[in-house]
Amino acid sequence: MNYSSSAEQAALHYADAYQKLYKRPPRDLRILDDDWVMVYGARLRSSELQYLTLQLQSEYRPETTERRSVVMRLLKWFKS
C-alpha cells in the first residue's frame, strides 16, 4: 500500500487552499521529510502547515477577505 506522509498531505492541502485564495500555486513549497516542509523559506512541521492551511481557508471565505495578510505575518514569525 502507498501511504502519504503527513508532510505530503499537509503540503497538498496547503497548495490547494493557497491556489483558491491567490489564484496561483505557491512558489516555494518543498517537502523535506515525513514531518517537515519548507514554505517560503520557513521550515515548518506538518502540523504547523495544517494550521496555516486553516488560516488560508478562513481567509478564502468572503467575510474575512480583508485579513489575507495574516498568513504572511505568520510565515514571517515562523521564519524568525
XYZ file of C-alpha atoms in Angstrom:
80
model
C 0.000 0.000 0.000
C 1.100 3.548 -0.669
C 0.583 5.843 2.294
C 1.258 9.541 2.006
C 3.306 11.137 4.734
C 1.735 13.772 6.921
C 4.019 16.337 5.263
C 2.788 15.356 1.782
C -0.848 15.566 2.834
C -0.314 18.910 4.575
C 1.513 20.280 1.520
C -1.272 19.187 -0.831
C -3.966 20.776 1.325
C -1.910 23.964 1.714
C -1.271 24.207 -2.038
C -4.981 23.753 -2.750
C -6.025 26.428 -0.242
C -3.300 28.797 -1.490
C -4.419 28.298 -5.105
C -8.025 29.112 -4.211
C -7.075 32.263 -2.323
C -4.355 33.736 -4.540
C -5.326 32.180 -7.909
C -1.830 30.723 -8.343
C 0.191 27.879 -6.846
C 2.627 28.614 -4.022
C 6.088 29.369 -5.416
C 8.203 27.849 -2.676
C 6.739 24.725 -1.096
C 9.006 21.734 -0.517
C 8.641 18.528 1.464
C 11.799 17.911 3.488
C 10.874 14.589 5.110
C 7.909 12.790 6.686
C 7.072 15.611 9.098
C 8.876 18.730 7.819
C 8.128 21.131 4.972
C 9.699 24.350 3.707
C 7.277 27.188 2.877
C 8.743 30.441 1.553
C 11.979 29.790 3.436
C 10.318 28.848 6.727
C 10.870 25.289 7.982
C 7.618 24.025 9.496
C 6.280 20.797 10.938
C 3.326 19.390 9.037
C 1.064 20.276 11.989
C 2.137 23.934 11.704
C 1.431 23.864 7.974
C -2.007 22.412 8.695
C -2.647 25.399 10.971
C -1.545 27.793 8.205
C -3.843 25.956 5.801
C -6.780 26.545 8.144
C -5.837 30.229 8.200
C -5.765 30.301 4.388
C -9.138 28.595 4.216
C -10.628 31.120 6.627
C -9.145 33.945 4.525
C -10.806 32.484 1.436
C -14.239 32.952 2.945
C -15.762 36.194 1.627
C -16.476 37.634 5.057
C -12.785 37.582 6.019
C -11.014 38.580 2.818
C -9.756 41.813 4.357
C -7.443 39.772 6.642
C -5.423 37.954 3.966
C -2.082 39.195 5.219
C -2.330 37.138 8.417
C -0.764 34.116 6.698
C 2.231 36.119 5.532
C 2.659 37.572 9.027
C 2.579 34.052 10.480
C 5.161 32.853 7.969
C 7.443 35.764 8.839
C 7.023 34.918 12.508
C 7.896 31.240 11.892
C 10.992 32.301 9.912
C 12.360 34.403 12.747
